[in-house]
Structure formats: structure tokens, C-alpha cells
XYZ file of N, CA, C and O in Angstrom:
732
model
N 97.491 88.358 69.586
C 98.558 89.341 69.451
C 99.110 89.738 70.827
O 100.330 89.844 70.961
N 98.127 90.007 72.050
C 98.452 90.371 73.359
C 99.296 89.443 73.732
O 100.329 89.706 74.348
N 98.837 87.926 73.297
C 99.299 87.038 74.702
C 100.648 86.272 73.392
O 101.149 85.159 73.555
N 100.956 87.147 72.268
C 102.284 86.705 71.851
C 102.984 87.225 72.095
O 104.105 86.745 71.927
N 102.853 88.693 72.714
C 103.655 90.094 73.073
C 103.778 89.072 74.497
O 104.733 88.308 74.353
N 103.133 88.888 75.691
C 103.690 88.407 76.726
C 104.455 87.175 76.843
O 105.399 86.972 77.606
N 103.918 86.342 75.964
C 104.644 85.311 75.498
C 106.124 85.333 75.054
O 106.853 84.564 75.681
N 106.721 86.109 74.042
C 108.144 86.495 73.876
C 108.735 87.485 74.967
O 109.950 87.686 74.964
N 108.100 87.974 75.695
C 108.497 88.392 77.046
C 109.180 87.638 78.156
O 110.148 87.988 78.831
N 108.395 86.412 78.207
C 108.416 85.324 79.119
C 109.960 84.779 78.569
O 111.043 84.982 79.117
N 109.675 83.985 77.241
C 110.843 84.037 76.652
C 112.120 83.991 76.519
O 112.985 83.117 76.579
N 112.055 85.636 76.233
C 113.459 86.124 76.253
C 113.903 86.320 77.332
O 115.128 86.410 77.401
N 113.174 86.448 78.472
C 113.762 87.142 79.623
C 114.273 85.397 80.902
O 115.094 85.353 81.818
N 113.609 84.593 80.508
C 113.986 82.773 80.270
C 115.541 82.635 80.123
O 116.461 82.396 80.906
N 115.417 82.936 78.521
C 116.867 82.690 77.655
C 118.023 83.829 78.913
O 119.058 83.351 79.378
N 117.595 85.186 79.233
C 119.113 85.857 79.552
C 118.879 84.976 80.950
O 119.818 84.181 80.992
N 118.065 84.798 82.046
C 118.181 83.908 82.981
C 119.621 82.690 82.838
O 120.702 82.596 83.419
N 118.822 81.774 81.582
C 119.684 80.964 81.092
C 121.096 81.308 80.714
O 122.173 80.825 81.063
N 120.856 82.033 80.109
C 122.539 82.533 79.707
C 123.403 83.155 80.639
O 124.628 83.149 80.520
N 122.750 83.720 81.617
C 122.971 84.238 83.150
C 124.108 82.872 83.765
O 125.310 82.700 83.970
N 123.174 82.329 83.842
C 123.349 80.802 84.726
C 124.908 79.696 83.825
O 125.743 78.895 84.244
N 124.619 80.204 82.686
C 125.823 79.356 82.085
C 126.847 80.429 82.526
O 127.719 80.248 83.376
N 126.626 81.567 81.836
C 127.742 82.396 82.515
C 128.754 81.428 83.616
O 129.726 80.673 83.579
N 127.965 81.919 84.406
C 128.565 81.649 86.446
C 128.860 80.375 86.306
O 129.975 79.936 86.589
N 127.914 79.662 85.865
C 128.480 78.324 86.387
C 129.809 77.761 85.406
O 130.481 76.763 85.666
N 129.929 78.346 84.644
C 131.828 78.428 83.696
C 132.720 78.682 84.533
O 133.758 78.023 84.479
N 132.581 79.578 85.411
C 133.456 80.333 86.198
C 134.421 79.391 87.006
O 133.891 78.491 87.659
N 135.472 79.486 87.019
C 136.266 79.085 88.124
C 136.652 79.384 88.833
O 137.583 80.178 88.701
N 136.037 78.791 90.679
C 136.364 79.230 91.798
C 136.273 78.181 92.696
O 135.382 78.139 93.545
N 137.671 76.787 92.495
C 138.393 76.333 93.233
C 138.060 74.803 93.940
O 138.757 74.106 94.677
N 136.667 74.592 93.379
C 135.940 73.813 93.110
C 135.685 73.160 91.591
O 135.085 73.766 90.703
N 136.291 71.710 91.439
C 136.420 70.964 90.045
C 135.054 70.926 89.682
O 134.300 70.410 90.507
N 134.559 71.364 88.613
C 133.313 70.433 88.103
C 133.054 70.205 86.723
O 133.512 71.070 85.976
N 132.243 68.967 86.023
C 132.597 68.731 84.923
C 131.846 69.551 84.213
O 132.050 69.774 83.019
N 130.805 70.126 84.973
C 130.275 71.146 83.929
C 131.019 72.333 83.358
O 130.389 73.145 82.681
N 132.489 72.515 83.610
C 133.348 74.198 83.154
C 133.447 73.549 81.829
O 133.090 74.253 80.886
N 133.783 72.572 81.610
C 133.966 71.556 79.578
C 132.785 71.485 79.196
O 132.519 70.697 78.288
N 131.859 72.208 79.726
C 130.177 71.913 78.617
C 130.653 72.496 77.569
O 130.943 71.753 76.631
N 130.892 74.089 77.398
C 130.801 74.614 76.231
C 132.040 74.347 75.035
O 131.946 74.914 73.946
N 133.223 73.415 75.352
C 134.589 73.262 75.014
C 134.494 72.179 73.798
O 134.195 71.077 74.258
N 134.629 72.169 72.658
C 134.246 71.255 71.827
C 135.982 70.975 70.619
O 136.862 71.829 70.722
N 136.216 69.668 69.543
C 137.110 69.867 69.437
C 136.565 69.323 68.077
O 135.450 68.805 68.015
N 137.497 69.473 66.834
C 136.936 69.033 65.159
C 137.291 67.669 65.277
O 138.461 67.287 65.296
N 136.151 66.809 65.371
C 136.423 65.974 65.342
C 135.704 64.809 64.465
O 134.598 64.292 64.622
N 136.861 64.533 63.338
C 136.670 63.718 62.078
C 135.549 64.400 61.120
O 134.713 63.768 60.474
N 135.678 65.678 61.148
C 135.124 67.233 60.257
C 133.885 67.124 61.204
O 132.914 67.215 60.453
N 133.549 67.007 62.195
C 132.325 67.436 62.924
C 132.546 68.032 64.287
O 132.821 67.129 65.077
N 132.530 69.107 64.801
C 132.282 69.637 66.411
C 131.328 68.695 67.425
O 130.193 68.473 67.846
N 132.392 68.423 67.449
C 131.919 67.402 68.951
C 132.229 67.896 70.441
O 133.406 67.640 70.695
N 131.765 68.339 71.209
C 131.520 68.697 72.602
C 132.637 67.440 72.700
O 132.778 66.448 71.985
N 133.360 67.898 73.874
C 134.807 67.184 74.758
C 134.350 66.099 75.728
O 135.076 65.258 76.258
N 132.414 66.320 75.946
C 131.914 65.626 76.917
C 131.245 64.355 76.552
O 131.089 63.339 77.230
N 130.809 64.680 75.095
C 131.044 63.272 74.084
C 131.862 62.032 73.351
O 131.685 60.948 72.795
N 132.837 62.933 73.734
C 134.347 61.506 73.395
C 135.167 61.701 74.599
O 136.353 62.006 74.473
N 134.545 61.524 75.943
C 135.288 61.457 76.682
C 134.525 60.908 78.311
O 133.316 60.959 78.538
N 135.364 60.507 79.085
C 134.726 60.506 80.269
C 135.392 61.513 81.500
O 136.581 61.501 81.818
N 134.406 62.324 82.069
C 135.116 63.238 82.367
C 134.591 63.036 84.288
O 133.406 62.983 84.617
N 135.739 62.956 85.285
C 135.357 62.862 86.318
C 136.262 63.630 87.594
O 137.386 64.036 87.299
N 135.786 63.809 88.927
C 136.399 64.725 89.792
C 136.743 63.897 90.876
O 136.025 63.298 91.676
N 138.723 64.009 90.693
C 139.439 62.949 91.698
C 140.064 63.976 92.579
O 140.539 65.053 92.222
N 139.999 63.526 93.679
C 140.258 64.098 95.037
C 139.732 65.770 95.355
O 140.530 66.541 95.889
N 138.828 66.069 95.111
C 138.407 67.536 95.420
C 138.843 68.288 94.552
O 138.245 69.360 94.473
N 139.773 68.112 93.774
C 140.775 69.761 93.782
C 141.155 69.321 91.644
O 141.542 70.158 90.829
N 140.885 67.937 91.368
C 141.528 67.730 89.707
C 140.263 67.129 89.027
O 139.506 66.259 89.457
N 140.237 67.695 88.059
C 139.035 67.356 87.056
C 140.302 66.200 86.107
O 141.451 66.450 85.741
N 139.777 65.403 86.014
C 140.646 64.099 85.137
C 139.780 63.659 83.765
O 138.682 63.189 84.064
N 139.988 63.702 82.655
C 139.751 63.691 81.559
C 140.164 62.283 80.834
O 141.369 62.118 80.642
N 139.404 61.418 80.483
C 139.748 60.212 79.597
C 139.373 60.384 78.332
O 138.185 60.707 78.303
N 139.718 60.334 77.567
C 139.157 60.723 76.326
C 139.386 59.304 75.772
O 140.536 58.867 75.717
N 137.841 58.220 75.166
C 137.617 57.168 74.224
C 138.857 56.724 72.887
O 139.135 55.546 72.664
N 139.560 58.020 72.019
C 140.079 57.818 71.392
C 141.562 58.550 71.678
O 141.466 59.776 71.609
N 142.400 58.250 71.868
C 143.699 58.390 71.995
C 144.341 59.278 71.376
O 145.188 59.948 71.967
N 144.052 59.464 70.009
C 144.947 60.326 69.160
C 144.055 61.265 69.504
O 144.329 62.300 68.897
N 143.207 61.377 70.126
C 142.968 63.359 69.617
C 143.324 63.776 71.383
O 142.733 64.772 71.799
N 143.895 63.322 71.989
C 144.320 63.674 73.043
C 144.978 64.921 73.433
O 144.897 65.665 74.410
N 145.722 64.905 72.245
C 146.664 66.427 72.168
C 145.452 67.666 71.889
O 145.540 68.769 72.427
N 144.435 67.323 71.054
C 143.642 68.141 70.396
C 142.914 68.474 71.586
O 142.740 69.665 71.843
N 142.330 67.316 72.578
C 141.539 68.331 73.810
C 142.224 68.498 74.416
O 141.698 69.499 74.901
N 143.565 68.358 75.210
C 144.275 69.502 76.068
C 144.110 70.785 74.881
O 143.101 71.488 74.928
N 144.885 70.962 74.110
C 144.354 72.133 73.390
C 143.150 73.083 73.049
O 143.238 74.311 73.024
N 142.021 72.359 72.792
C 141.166 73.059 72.746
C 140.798 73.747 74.656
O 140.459 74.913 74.856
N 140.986 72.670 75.827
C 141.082 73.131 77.327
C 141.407 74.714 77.310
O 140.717 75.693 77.595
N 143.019 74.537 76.765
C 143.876 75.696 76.809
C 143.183 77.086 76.110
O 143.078 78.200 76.625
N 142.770 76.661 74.828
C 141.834 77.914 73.961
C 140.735 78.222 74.346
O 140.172 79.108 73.704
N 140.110 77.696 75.371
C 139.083 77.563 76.114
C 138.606 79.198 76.535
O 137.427 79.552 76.546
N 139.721 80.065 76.861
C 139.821 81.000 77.882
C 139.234 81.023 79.346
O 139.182 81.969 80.132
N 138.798 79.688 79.499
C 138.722 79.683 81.116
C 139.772 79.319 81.990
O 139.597 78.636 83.000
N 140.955 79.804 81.583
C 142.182 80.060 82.372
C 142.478 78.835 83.157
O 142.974 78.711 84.276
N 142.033 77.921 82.259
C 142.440 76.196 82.917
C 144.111 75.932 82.482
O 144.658 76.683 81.674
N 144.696 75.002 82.997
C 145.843 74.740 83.015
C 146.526 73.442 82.355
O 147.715 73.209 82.570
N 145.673 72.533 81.476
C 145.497 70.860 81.607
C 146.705 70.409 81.188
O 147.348 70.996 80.318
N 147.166 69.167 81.864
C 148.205 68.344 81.531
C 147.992 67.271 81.815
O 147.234 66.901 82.711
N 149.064 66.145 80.605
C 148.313 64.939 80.061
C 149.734 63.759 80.717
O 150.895 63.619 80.331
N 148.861 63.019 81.952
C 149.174 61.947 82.899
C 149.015 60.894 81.857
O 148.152 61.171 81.024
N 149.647 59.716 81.686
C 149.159 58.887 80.684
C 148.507 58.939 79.633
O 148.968 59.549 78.669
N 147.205 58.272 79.572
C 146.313 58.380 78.797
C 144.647 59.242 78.808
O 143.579 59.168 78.201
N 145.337 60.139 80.032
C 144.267 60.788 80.610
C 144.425 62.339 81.065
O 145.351 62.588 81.836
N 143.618 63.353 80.657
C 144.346 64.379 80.888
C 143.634 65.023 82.305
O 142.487 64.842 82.713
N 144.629 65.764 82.850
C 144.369 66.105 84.583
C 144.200 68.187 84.217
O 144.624 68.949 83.349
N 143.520 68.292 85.211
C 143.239 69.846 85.197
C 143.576 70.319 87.009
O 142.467 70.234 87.536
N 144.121 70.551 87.583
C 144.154 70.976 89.281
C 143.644 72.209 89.257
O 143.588 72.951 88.277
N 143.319 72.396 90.205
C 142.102 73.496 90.668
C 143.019 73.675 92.270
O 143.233 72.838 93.148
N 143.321 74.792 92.189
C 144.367 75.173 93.578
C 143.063 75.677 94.420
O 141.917 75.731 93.974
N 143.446 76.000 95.613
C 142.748 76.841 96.376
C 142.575 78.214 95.939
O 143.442 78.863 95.354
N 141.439 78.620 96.244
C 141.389 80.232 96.164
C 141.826 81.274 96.773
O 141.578 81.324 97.977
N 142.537 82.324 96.202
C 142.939 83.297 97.109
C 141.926 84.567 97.344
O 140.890 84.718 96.696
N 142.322 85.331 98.227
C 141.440 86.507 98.420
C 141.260 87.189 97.367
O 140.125 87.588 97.109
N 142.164 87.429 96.660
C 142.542 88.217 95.724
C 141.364 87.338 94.508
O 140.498 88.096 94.071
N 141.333 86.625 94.251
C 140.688 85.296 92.750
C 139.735 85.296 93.706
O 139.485 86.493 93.846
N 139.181 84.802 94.308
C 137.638 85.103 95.370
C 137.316 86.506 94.659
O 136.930 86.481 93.490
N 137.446 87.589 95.254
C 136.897 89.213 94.953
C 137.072 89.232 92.916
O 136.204 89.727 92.197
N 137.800 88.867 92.615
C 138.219 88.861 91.415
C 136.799 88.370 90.338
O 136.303 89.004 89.407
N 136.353 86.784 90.986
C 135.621 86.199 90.384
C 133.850 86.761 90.861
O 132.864 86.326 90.265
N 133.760 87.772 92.017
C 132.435 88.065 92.548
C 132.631 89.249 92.113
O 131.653 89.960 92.345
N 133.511 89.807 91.554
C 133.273 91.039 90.934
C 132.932 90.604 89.043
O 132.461 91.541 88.399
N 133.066 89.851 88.605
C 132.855 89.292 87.625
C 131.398 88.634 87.290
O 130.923 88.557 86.156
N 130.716 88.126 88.614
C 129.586 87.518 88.551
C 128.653 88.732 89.190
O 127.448 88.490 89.113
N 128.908 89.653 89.639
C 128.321 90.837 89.801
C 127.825 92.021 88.521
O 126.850 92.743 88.311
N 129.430 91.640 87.703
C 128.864 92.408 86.113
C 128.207 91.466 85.745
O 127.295 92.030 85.140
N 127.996 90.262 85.673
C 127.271 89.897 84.457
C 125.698 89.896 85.287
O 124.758 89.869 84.491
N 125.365 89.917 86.528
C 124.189 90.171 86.820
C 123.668 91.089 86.390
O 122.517 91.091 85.956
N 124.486 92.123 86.434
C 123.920 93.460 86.276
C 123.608 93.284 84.860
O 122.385 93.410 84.811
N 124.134 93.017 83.445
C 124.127 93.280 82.370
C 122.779 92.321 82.013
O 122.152 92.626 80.998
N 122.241 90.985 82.948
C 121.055 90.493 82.621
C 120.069 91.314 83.088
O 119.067 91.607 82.435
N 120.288 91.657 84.080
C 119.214 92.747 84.244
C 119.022 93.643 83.586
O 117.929 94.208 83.562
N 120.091 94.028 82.842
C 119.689 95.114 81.595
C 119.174 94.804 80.547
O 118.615 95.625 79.821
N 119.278 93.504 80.276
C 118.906 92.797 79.305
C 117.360 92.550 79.642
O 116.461 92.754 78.826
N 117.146 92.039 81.075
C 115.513 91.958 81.191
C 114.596 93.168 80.862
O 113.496 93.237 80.312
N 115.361 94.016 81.345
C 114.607 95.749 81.640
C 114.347 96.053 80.256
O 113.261 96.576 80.009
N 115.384 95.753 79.022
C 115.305 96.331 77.729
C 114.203 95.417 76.886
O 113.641 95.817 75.867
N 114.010 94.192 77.462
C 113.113 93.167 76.757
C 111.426 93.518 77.213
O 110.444 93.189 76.548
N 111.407 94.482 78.889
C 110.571 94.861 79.586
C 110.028 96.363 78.491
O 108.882 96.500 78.064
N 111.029 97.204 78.267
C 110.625 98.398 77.076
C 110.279 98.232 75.924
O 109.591 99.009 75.262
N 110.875 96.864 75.470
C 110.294 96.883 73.992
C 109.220 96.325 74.649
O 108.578 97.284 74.223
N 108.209 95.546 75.428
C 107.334 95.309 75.510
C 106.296 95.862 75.890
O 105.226 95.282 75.700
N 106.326 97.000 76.465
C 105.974 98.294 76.906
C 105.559 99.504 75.495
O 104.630 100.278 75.265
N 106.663 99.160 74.897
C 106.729 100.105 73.631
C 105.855 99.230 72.265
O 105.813 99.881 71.221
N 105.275 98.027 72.236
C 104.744 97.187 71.712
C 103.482 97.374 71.837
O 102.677 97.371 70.906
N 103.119 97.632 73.554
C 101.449 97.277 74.183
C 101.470 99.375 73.862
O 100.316 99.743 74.082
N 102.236 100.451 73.515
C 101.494 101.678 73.790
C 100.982 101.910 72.465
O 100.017 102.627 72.197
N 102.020 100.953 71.270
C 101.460 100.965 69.802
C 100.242 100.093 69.139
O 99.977 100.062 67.937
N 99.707 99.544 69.959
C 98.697 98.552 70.262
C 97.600 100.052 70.696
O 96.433 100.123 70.310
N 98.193 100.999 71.440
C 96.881 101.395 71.965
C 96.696 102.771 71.266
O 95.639 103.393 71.156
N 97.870 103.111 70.837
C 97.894 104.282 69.466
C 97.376 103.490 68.008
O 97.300 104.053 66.916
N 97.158 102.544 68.186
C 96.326 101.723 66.971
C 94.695 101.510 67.091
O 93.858 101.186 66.249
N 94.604 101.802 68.372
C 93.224 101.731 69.406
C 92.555 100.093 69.124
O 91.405 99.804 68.793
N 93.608 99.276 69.362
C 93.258 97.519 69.121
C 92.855 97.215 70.881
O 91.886 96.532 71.212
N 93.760 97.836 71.823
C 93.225 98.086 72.935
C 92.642 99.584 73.647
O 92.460 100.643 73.045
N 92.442 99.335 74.961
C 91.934 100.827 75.424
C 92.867 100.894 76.433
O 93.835 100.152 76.602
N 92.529 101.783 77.055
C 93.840 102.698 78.125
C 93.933 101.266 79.350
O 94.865 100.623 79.833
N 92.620 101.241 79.470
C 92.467 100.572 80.879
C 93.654 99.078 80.649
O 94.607 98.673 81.314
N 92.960 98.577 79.310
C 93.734 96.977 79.034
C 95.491 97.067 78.604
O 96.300 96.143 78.511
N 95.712 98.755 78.367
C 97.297 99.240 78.453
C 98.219 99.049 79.685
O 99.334 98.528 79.725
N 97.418 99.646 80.762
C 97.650 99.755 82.388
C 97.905 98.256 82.886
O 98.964 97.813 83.329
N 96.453 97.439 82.681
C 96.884 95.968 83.372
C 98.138 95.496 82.254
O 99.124 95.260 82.952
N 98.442 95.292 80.931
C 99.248 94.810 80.324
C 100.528 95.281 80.857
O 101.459 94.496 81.035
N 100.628 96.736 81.161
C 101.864 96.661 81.686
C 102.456 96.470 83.195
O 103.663 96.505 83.431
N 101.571 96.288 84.066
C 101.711 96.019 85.366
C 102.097 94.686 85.141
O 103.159 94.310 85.637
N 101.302 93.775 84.366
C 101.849 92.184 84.020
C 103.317 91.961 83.617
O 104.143 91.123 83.975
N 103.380 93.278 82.508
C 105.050 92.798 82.492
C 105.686 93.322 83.556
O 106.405 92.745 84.371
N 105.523 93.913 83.524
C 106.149 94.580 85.078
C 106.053 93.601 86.320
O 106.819 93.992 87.201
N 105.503 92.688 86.604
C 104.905 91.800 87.300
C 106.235 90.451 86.751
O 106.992 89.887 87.540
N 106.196 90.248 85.455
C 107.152 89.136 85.049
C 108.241 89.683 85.222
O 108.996 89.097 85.999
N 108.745 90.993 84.582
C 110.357 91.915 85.195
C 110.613 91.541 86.400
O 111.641 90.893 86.593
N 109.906 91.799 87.287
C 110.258 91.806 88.693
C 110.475 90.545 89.403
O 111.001 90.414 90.508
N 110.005 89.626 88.634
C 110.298 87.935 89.031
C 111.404 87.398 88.549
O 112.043 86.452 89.009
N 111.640 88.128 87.465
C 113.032 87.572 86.701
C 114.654 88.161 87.497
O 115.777 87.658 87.526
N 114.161 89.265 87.990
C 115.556 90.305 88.289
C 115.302 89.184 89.497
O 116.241 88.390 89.571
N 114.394 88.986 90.313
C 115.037 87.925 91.630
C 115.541 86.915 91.359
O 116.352 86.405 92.132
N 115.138 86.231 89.956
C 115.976 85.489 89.927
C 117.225 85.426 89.716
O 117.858 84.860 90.608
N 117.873 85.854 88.745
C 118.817 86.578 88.846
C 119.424 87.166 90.091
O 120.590 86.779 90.169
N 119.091 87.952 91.103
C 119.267 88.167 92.473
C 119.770 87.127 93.422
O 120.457 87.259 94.435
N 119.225 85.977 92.813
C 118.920 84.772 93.784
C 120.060 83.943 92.986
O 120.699 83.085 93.594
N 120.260 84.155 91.882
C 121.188 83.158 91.595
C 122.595 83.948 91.702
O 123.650 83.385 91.995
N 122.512 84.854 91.520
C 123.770 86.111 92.482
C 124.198 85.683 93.385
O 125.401 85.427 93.436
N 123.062 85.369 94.794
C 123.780 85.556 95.709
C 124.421 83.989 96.364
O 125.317 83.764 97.177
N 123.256 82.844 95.383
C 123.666 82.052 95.973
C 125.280 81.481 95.563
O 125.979 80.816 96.327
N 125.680 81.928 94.132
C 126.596 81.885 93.772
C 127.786 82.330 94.433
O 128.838 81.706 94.577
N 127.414 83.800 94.922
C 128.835 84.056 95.485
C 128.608 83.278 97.293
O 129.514 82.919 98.045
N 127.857 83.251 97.419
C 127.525 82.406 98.973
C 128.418 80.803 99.217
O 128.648 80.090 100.194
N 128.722 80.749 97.802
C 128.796 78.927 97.724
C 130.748 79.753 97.076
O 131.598 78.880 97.252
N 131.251 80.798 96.601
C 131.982 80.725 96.631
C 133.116 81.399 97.960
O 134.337 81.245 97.994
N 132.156 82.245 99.081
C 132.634 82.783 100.176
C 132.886 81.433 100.954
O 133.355 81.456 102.092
């Protein structure tokens, strides 16, 4: 029972890491990469197919993500789905291949996008801290049940407290290297 309470601790606080990390790395700041189309998918022949599965997707000259897509007719359908995307991409279709440009960044879209990756740090960290109370609030009903004693209350929660505090650096760490790589 103890080590399933730390166990979904570990967990969840994993998953907002993870979800942290997709966050940011969606973001656009001026730099092409094929990972911003991970989450972008289009109906295709009644099944959701990811854009990164019927397509080859690659980064020409620094600055344009270029898009081939295997089948031709749904061409119109992934510039479209790009556009519904809401990652404020722009795509237009060169031949048989669709192009995305990625301008330089301004001061203004720099501060814009680190104030953006600043809220969502903060909100994983709230997310760790709240996954840190219910676990806290788990191990004191454990000891109002008297399944443990005071003493095995104290180390249980220094442990989570111990995993909290590893997670917010990460998070910290993927903060800063993020905006570091976009300064």
C-alpha cells in the first residue's frame, strides 16, 4: 500500500514533467523542427493518422520545415489541419510539397514566447505540489488508521518531499535550458 502511494507519486509527477516538455517543445521560436507536427493529425480514410505518418517531413535551409506528403490528394487536408493546428504556423503548398518559413525572431515574440514557457512551468509545478498533498494527505490517513506510526509518517513524507524537490528541478532545468536555447 506504502510503496503504491509512492509509486503513483513517481508517476504522475513523470507524466506533468512529460507534458511539461511537450508543451515547450510545440512552441515556436524561429527555429524549424519536425517535432512542432507531432501532435497535428488529419482523417485519414476514417482513421486519425498523425501528419508524420503519411508524410516525410524535413528542415531546408534553417528557417522552412518542407512537408511531402506520400499521397497527393490529401494535400489540401494537411495544409489545413497545419493551419487548425493553433500553433500559429503559416503553410503553403510549393508543388507537391508543402513549405512552412519560420522568420526570425523579434524581441517582442522572444519575451512573448518566455513568458509563455514561464506559465506553463509554473502551472507544472503546481501540478507536482498538488500530486505532493494528495500524497501527504494519503500517508496522514494511513496513520489516522494506525496501519503506520508517527515515526514511518515523518520518513514517508520527507521521501515525497525528497521526489517533489527533484521534479520542480527538473522542470527548473528544462525552463531554463529552454529559454537559454531561445535567447
Amino acid at each position: 500500500m506504502i510503496n503504491d502511494i509512492i509509486n503513483n507519486i513517481n508517476f504522475f509527477m513523470k507524466k506533468c514533467i512529460k507534458k511539461f516538455k511537450n508543451k515547450i517543445n510545440k512552441l515556436q521560436f524561429g527555429k524549424p523542427s519536425v517535432r512542432i507536427l507531432d501532435s497535428i493529425y488529419i482523417n485519414y480514410y476514417n482513421v486519425k493518422t498523425y501528419i508524420r505518418k503519411i508524410s516525410n517531413i524535413v528542415v531546408k535551409n534553417n528557417s522552412i520545415l518542407k512537408i511531402t506528403v506520400f499521397d497527393l490528394s490529401i494535400l489540401n487536408k494537411v495544409k489545413k489541419a497545419i493551419i487548425e493546428s493553433n500553433l500559429d504556423l503559416s503553410p503553403y503548398i510549393i508543388g507537391n510539397s508543402i513549405c512552412i518559413n519560420f522568420p526570425v525572431l523579434t524581441t517582442e515574440k522572444k519575451n512573448k514566447i518566455i513568458k509563455i514557457i514561464k506559465f506553463e512551468s509554473e502551472s507544472a509545478k503546481i501540478n507536482i505540489r498538488n500530486i505532493r498533498r494528495d500524497g501527504n494527505e494519503k500517508i496522514k490517513k494511513l496513520l489516522k488508521k494506525k496501519i503506520i506510526n508517527i515515526d514511518e509518517e515523518y520518513k514517508l513524507i520527507n521521501k515525497i518531499q525528497i521526489i517533489t524537490n527533484k521534479n520542480i528541478q527538473k522542470v527548473n532545468l528544462l525552463l531554463h535550458n529552454k529559454i537559454n536555447i531561445i535567447k
